[in-house]
Amino acid sequence: MATRRTDAPDPLRGVSFSLETIDGRLALVAAHLPKFKPLRCDWTAPEIRRRIAAGKRAPLPRAIGLHKATEPLSVLDATAGMGRDGFVLAALGARVTMVERQPLFAALLRDAHRHALADPQWRETAERIELIEADAAAVLASGRRWDVVHLDPMYPHRDKQALPGKDMQFLRELTGGDVDAGTLLEPALRAARRRVVVKRPSGAVTLSGRTPSFQLQATQTRYDVYLPMSHCAD
């Protein structure tokens, strides 16, 4: 059973998104993309379970510094998207603040969070997650500080590349892309006590052209890590 909740039409661009409740879960439907199934935010999917099982020495947790932490780290996931990275980090012990400025994606995050809180297997993880619907720049300028700030701006798209995943295609159409991503690095460095981690495609230029303290390479992804002078490289 499907129940329409709200929508975000843009007839000038021929774009029409709606939030619908389908079988008890909130889903994002793109009426102008009939080949795509509704998009749900599912933090218990097999892919996420595999990432959690990989542990703290997998590339992202290692870049965040979880493998060396002696106490829970506070992490600001400043560009949360579908919240997959943030949920993995929370499952591995971090206290995570997820920030998402796109209202429809923020609604999907809240739905995923509610369901995780209601699931005995994931309640403890979900209790370590705070959700904020706001622009990351405003949150970074609020005066709050975190041990680590994680930035995952939308990957630059080139015609010769394979199309990004469905969620990224939806987000790109809803926002026009993270054209202001480069402005987040400096405030992130001020808000982070220990490090800033920027997720980038392999081969992409660094954010704002700034050289990181060190880099960690995954299969198709690179993590650029910026450390305060008081911390040494991994």
Short mmCIF file of the C-alpha atoms (twelve columns), coordinates in Angstrom:
data_MODEL
# 
_entry.id   MODEL 
# 
loop_
_atom_site.group_PDB 
_atom_site.id 
_atom_site.type_symbol 
_atom_site.label_atom_id 
_atom_site.label_alt_id 
_atom_site.label_comp_id 
_atom_site.label_asym_id 
_atom_site.label_seq_id 
_atom_site.Cartn_x 
_atom_site.Cartn_y 
_atom_site.Cartn_z 
_atom_site.pdbx_PDB_model_num 
ATOM 1   C CA . MET A 1   0.000  0.000  0.000   1 
ATOM 2   C CA . ALA A 2   1.342  3.434  -0.939  1 
ATOM 3   C CA . THR A 3   0.367  6.762  0.621   1 
ATOM 4   C CA . ARG A 4   1.604  10.058 -0.812  1 
ATOM 5   C CA . ARG A 5   3.160  12.315 1.818   1 
ATOM 6   C CA . THR A 6   4.617  15.342 0.021   1 
ATOM 7   C CA . ASP A 7   6.254  16.257 -3.245  1 
ATOM 8   C CA . ALA A 8   8.798  18.567 -4.840  1 
ATOM 9   C CA . PRO A 9   7.758  19.192 -8.437  1 
ATOM 10  C CA . ASP A 10  9.716  21.411 -10.796 1 
ATOM 11  C CA . PRO A 11  7.681  21.549 -14.007 1 
ATOM 12  C CA . LEU A 12  10.149 23.918 -15.636 1 
ATOM 13  C CA . ARG A 13  12.757 21.145 -15.624 1 
ATOM 14  C CA . GLY A 14  10.317 18.290 -16.019 1 
ATOM 15  C CA . VAL A 15  11.381 16.986 -12.595 1 
ATOM 16  C CA . SER A 16  8.890  15.646 -10.065 1 
ATOM 17  C CA . PHE A 17  9.835  13.897 -6.811  1 
ATOM 18  C CA . SER A 18  7.458  12.731 -4.105  1 
ATOM 19  C CA . LEU A 19  7.762  11.125 -0.695  1 
ATOM 20  C CA . GLU A 20  5.406  8.181  -0.283  1 
ATOM 21  C CA . THR A 21  4.820  5.669  2.479   1 
ATOM 22  C CA . ILE A 22  5.125  2.200  0.960   1 
ATOM 23  C CA . ASP A 23  4.630  -0.860 3.174   1 
ATOM 24  C CA . GLY A 24  5.320  1.205  6.260   1 
ATOM 25  C CA . ARG A 25  8.550  2.780  5.005   1 
ATOM 26  C CA . LEU A 26  9.138  6.217  3.553   1 
ATOM 27  C CA . ALA A 27  10.341 6.183  -0.072  1 
ATOM 28  C CA . LEU A 28  11.384 8.814  -2.598  1 
ATOM 29  C CA . VAL A 29  9.638  8.425  -5.943  1 
ATOM 30  C CA . ALA A 30  10.785 10.129 -9.151  1 
ATOM 31  C CA . ALA A 31  7.765  10.349 -11.439 1 
ATOM 32  C CA . HIS A 32  9.941  11.619 -14.296 1 
ATOM 33  C CA . LEU A 33  12.233 8.572  -14.032 1 
ATOM 34  C CA . PRO A 34  9.790  5.654  -14.346 1 
ATOM 35  C CA . LYS A 35  12.601 3.081  -14.742 1 
ATOM 36  C CA . PHE A 36  13.790 3.750  -11.194 1 
ATOM 37  C CA . LYS A 37  12.186 1.983  -8.265  1 
ATOM 38  C CA . PRO A 38  11.343 4.088  -5.196  1 
ATOM 39  C CA . LEU A 39  14.398 4.946  -3.124  1 
ATOM 40  C CA . ARG A 40  14.428 3.991  0.556   1 
ATOM 41  C CA . CYS A 41  17.051 4.673  3.194   1 
ATOM 42  C CA . ASP A 42  17.838 1.183  4.517   1 
ATOM 43  C CA . TRP A 43  20.620 1.002  7.092   1 
ATOM 44  C CA . THR A 44  20.253 -2.770 7.520   1 
ATOM 45  C CA . ALA A 45  20.981 -3.706 3.895   1 
ATOM 46  C CA . PRO A 46  23.522 -6.522 3.274   1 
ATOM 47  C CA . GLU A 47  26.090 -4.041 1.898   1 
ATOM 48  C CA . ILE A 48  26.077 -2.066 5.149   1 
ATOM 49  C CA . ARG A 49  26.219 -5.224 7.259   1 
ATOM 50  C CA . ARG A 50  29.309 -6.297 5.303   1 
ATOM 51  C CA . ARG A 51  30.960 -2.937 5.887   1 
ATOM 52  C CA . ILE A 52  30.280 -3.144 9.611   1 
ATOM 53  C CA . ALA A 53  31.625 -6.696 9.724   1 
ATOM 54  C CA . ALA A 54  34.850 -5.495 8.025   1 
ATOM 55  C CA . GLY A 55  35.636 -3.649 11.241  1 
ATOM 56  C CA . LYS A 56  37.669 -0.618 12.208  1 
ATOM 57  C CA . ARG A 57  40.596 -1.267 9.887   1 
ATOM 58  C CA . ALA A 58  38.508 -0.881 6.731   1 
ATOM 59  C CA . PRO A 59  39.446 2.273  4.776   1 
ATOM 60  C CA . LEU A 60  36.801 4.700  6.093   1 
ATOM 61  C CA . PRO A 61  37.012 3.784  9.818   1 
ATOM 62  C CA . ARG A 62  40.796 3.835  9.508   1 
ATOM 63  C CA . ALA A 63  40.735 7.277  7.886   1 
ATOM 64  C CA . ILE A 64  38.453 8.500  10.696  1 
ATOM 65  C CA . GLY A 65  40.906 7.061  13.240  1 
ATOM 66  C CA . LEU A 66  38.601 4.513  14.871  1 
ATOM 67  C CA . HIS A 67  41.273 1.811  14.757  1 
ATOM 68  C CA . LYS A 68  43.443 3.809  17.190  1 
ATOM 69  C CA . ALA A 69  40.776 5.442  19.328  1 
ATOM 70  C CA . THR A 70  40.803 4.559  23.016  1 
ATOM 71  C CA . GLU A 71  37.403 6.179  23.624  1 
ATOM 72  C CA . PRO A 72  34.350 6.847  21.417  1 
ATOM 73  C CA . LEU A 73  35.018 9.542  18.819  1 
ATOM 74  C CA . SER A 74  32.499 12.247 17.998  1 
ATOM 75  C CA . VAL A 75  32.103 12.504 14.231  1 
ATOM 76  C CA . LEU A 76  30.275 15.135 12.194  1 
ATOM 77  C CA . ASP A 77  29.069 13.569 8.945   1 
ATOM 78  C CA . ALA A 78  28.534 16.975 7.368   1 
ATOM 79  C CA . THR A 79  27.161 15.793 4.013   1 
ATOM 80  C CA . ALA A 80  25.249 12.712 5.117   1 
ATOM 81  C CA . GLY A 81  23.252 11.870 1.994   1 
ATOM 82  C CA . MET A 82  21.685 8.477  2.711   1 
ATOM 83  C CA . GLY A 83  23.616 8.102  5.962   1 
ATOM 84  C CA . ARG A 84  25.394 4.857  5.077   1 
ATOM 85  C CA . ASP A 85  28.865 6.008  6.123   1 
ATOM 86  C CA . GLY A 86  27.564 7.578  9.312   1 
ATOM 87  C CA . PHE A 87  25.631 4.474  10.308  1 
ATOM 88  C CA . VAL A 88  28.691 2.256  9.734   1 
ATOM 89  C CA . LEU A 89  30.786 4.565  11.918  1 
ATOM 90  C CA . ALA A 90  28.120 4.556  14.649  1 
ATOM 91  C CA . ALA A 91  27.932 0.750  14.522  1 
ATOM 92  C CA . LEU A 92  31.696 0.701  15.080  1 
ATOM 93  C CA . GLY A 93  31.370 2.854  18.202  1 
ATOM 94  C CA . ALA A 94  31.479 6.489  17.071  1 
ATOM 95  C CA . ARG A 95  28.982 9.127  18.192  1 
ATOM 96  C CA . VAL A 96  27.783 10.532 14.879  1 
ATOM 97  C CA . THR A 97  26.021 13.773 13.988  1 
ATOM 98  C CA . MET A 98  24.517 13.481 10.505  1 
ATOM 99  C CA . VAL A 99  23.763 16.710 8.642   1 
ATOM 100 C CA . GLU A 100 21.689 16.801 5.446   1 
ATOM 101 C CA . ARG A 101 20.306 19.962 3.876   1 
ATOM 102 C CA . GLN A 102 18.085 18.422 1.178   1 
ATOM 103 C CA . PRO A 103 14.647 18.113 2.871   1 
ATOM 104 C CA . LEU A 104 13.496 14.954 1.075   1 
ATOM 105 C CA . PHE A 105 16.731 13.122 1.856   1 
ATOM 106 C CA . ALA A 106 16.570 14.392 5.447   1 
ATOM 107 C CA . ALA A 107 13.090 12.848 5.699   1 
ATOM 108 C CA . LEU A 108 14.473 9.511  4.480   1 
ATOM 109 C CA . LEU A 109 17.208 9.713  7.124   1 
ATOM 110 C CA . ARG A 110 14.653 10.323 9.879   1 
ATOM 111 C CA . ASP A 111 12.643 7.327  8.683   1 
ATOM 112 C CA . ALA A 112 15.739 5.091  8.728   1 
ATOM 113 C CA . HIS A 113 16.659 6.370  12.183  1 
ATOM 114 C CA . ARG A 114 13.180 5.643  13.578  1 
ATOM 115 C CA . HIS A 115 13.273 2.101  12.258  1 
ATOM 116 C CA . ALA A 116 16.772 1.498  13.601  1 
ATOM 117 C CA . LEU A 117 15.701 2.738  17.046  1 
ATOM 118 C CA . ALA A 118 12.771 0.303  16.950  1 
ATOM 119 C CA . ASP A 119 15.003 -2.668 16.031  1 
ATOM 120 C CA . PRO A 120 16.612 -4.322 19.092  1 
ATOM 121 C CA . GLN A 121 19.626 -5.328 16.988  1 
ATOM 122 C CA . TRP A 122 20.380 -1.744 15.939  1 
ATOM 123 C CA . ARG A 123 18.923 0.365  18.761  1 
ATOM 124 C CA . GLU A 124 22.252 0.928  20.487  1 
ATOM 125 C CA . THR A 125 23.826 2.060  17.211  1 
ATOM 126 C CA . ALA A 126 20.899 4.379  16.423  1 
ATOM 127 C CA . GLU A 127 21.122 5.948  19.885  1 
ATOM 128 C CA . ARG A 128 24.623 7.152  18.986  1 
ATOM 129 C CA . ILE A 129 23.241 9.090  15.982  1 
ATOM 130 C CA . GLU A 130 22.001 12.687 15.975  1 
ATOM 131 C CA . LEU A 131 20.204 14.004 12.886  1 
ATOM 132 C CA . ILE A 132 20.243 17.666 11.844  1 
ATOM 133 C CA . GLU A 133 18.407 19.022 8.808   1 
ATOM 134 C CA . ALA A 134 20.474 22.084 7.931   1 
ATOM 135 C CA . ASP A 135 23.168 23.416 5.664   1 
ATOM 136 C CA . ALA A 136 26.568 22.035 6.663   1 
ATOM 137 C CA . ALA A 137 28.114 25.515 6.507   1 
ATOM 138 C CA . ALA A 138 25.710 26.751 9.186   1 
ATOM 139 C CA . VAL A 139 26.400 23.749 11.437  1 
ATOM 140 C CA . LEU A 140 30.162 24.154 11.045  1 
ATOM 141 C CA . ALA A 141 29.846 27.841 11.955  1 
ATOM 142 C CA . SER A 142 27.704 27.134 15.037  1 
ATOM 143 C CA . GLY A 143 30.625 26.896 17.450  1 
ATOM 144 C CA . ARG A 144 30.186 23.178 18.124  1 
ATOM 145 C CA . ARG A 145 33.243 20.990 17.743  1 
ATOM 146 C CA . TRP A 146 33.742 17.301 16.982  1 
ATOM 147 C CA . ASP A 147 36.755 15.016 17.101  1 
ATOM 148 C CA . VAL A 148 36.429 14.351 13.376  1 
ATOM 149 C CA . VAL A 149 34.583 16.050 10.522  1 
ATOM 150 C CA . HIS A 150 33.758 13.833 7.535   1 
ATOM 151 C CA . LEU A 151 33.045 15.503 4.191   1 
ATOM 152 C CA . ASP A 152 31.622 13.467 1.335   1 
ATOM 153 C CA . PRO A 153 30.688 16.023 -1.329  1 
ATOM 154 C CA . MET A 154 28.926 14.823 -4.433  1 
ATOM 155 C CA . TYR A 155 31.413 13.379 -6.877  1 
ATOM 156 C CA . PRO A 156 32.066 15.509 -9.943  1 
ATOM 157 C CA . HIS A 157 30.280 13.894 -12.892 1 
ATOM 158 C CA . ARG A 158 31.875 13.533 -16.307 1 
ATOM 159 C CA . ASP A 159 29.980 12.270 -19.346 1 
ATOM 160 C CA . LYS A 160 32.518 9.515  -19.991 1 
ATOM 161 C CA . GLN A 161 32.075 8.101  -16.499 1 
ATOM 162 C CA . ALA A 162 29.487 5.514  -15.576 1 
ATOM 163 C CA . LEU A 163 26.372 7.045  -14.078 1 
ATOM 164 C CA . PRO A 164 26.418 7.343  -10.280 1 
ATOM 165 C CA . GLY A 165 24.123 5.288  -8.073  1 
ATOM 166 C CA . LYS A 166 20.385 5.952  -8.006  1 
ATOM 167 C CA . ASP A 167 20.538 7.943  -4.774  1 
ATOM 168 C CA . MET A 168 23.263 10.194 -6.164  1 
ATOM 169 C CA . GLN A 169 21.355 10.728 -9.404  1 
ATOM 170 C CA . PHE A 170 18.291 11.718 -7.386  1 
ATOM 171 C CA . LEU A 171 20.328 14.021 -5.146  1 
ATOM 172 C CA . ARG A 172 22.083 15.636 -8.117  1 
ATOM 173 C CA . GLU A 173 18.720 16.430 -9.722  1 
ATOM 174 C CA . LEU A 174 17.292 17.782 -6.470  1 
ATOM 175 C CA . THR A 175 20.260 20.015 -5.628  1 
ATOM 176 C CA . GLY A 176 22.132 20.642 -8.864  1 
ATOM 177 C CA . GLY A 177 25.285 19.212 -7.280  1 
ATOM 178 C CA . ASP A 178 27.512 20.288 -4.395  1 
ATOM 179 C CA . VAL A 179 28.876 23.361 -6.144  1 
ATOM 180 C CA . ASP A 180 29.802 24.918 -2.782  1 
ATOM 181 C CA . ALA A 181 31.629 21.876 -1.416  1 
ATOM 182 C CA . GLY A 182 35.012 23.571 -1.575  1 
ATOM 183 C CA . THR A 183 33.880 26.212 0.911   1 
ATOM 184 C CA . LEU A 184 33.384 23.602 3.647   1 
ATOM 185 C CA . LEU A 185 36.999 22.580 4.154   1 
ATOM 186 C CA . GLU A 186 38.228 25.621 6.094   1 
ATOM 187 C CA . PRO A 187 35.287 25.712 8.550   1 
ATOM 188 C CA . ALA A 188 35.592 21.935 8.923   1 
ATOM 189 C CA . LEU A 189 39.221 22.325 9.943   1 
ATOM 190 C CA . ARG A 190 38.162 24.835 12.595  1 
ATOM 191 C CA . ALA A 191 35.402 22.547 13.902  1 
ATOM 192 C CA . ALA A 192 37.534 19.364 14.099  1 
ATOM 193 C CA . ARG A 193 39.657 18.608 17.145  1 
ATOM 194 C CA . ARG A 194 41.602 15.745 15.575  1 
ATOM 195 C CA . ARG A 195 41.121 15.526 11.810  1 
ATOM 196 C CA . VAL A 196 39.033 16.214 8.746   1 
ATOM 197 C CA . VAL A 197 38.410 13.356 6.331   1 
ATOM 198 C CA . VAL A 198 37.358 14.126 2.755   1 
ATOM 199 C CA . LYS A 199 36.031 11.306 0.596   1 
ATOM 200 C CA . ARG A 200 37.028 11.695 -3.049  1 
ATOM 201 C CA . PRO A 201 36.982 9.569  -6.217  1 
ATOM 202 C CA . SER A 202 40.304 7.971  -7.079  1 
ATOM 203 C CA . GLY A 203 42.183 10.364 -9.336  1 
ATOM 204 C CA . ALA A 204 40.094 13.422 -8.420  1 
ATOM 205 C CA . VAL A 205 41.755 16.662 -7.427  1 
ATOM 206 C CA . THR A 206 41.836 17.500 -3.739  1 
ATOM 207 C CA . LEU A 207 39.045 19.617 -2.296  1 
ATOM 208 C CA . SER A 208 39.898 23.326 -2.670  1 
ATOM 209 C CA . GLY A 209 43.290 22.256 -4.043  1 
ATOM 210 C CA . ARG A 210 44.620 21.827 -0.495  1 
ATOM 211 C CA . THR A 211 47.233 19.128 0.074   1 
ATOM 212 C CA . PRO A 212 46.159 16.620 2.751   1 
ATOM 213 C CA . SER A 213 48.363 15.386 5.569   1 
ATOM 214 C CA . PHE A 214 48.025 11.872 4.128   1 
ATOM 215 C CA . GLN A 215 45.755 9.777  1.958   1 
ATOM 216 C CA . LEU A 216 44.204 6.325  2.174   1 
ATOM 217 C CA . GLN A 217 43.298 4.559  -1.059  1 
ATOM 218 C CA . ALA A 218 40.339 2.202  -1.414  1 
ATOM 219 C CA . THR A 219 39.187 0.418  -4.579  1 
ATOM 220 C CA . GLN A 220 37.537 3.381  -6.300  1 
ATOM 221 C CA . THR A 221 37.696 5.912  -3.497  1 
ATOM 222 C CA . ARG A 222 40.385 7.980  -1.817  1 
ATOM 223 C CA . TYR A 223 40.278 9.473  1.665   1 
ATOM 224 C CA . ASP A 224 42.178 12.745 2.062   1 
ATOM 225 C CA . VAL A 225 42.997 13.264 5.738   1 
ATOM 226 C CA . TYR A 226 43.851 16.679 7.177   1 
ATOM 227 C CA . LEU A 227 45.484 16.657 10.605  1 
ATOM 228 C CA . PRO A 228 46.149 19.469 13.068  1 
ATOM 229 C CA . MET A 229 49.864 20.087 13.574  1 
ATOM 230 C CA . SER A 230 49.746 18.342 16.957  1 
ATOM 231 C CA . HIS A 231 48.805 15.009 15.375  1 
ATOM 232 C CA . CYS A 232 51.048 12.748 13.358  1 
ATOM 233 C CA . ALA A 233 50.157 10.890 10.179  1 
ATOM 234 C CA . ASP A 234 48.804 7.355  10.293  1 
# 
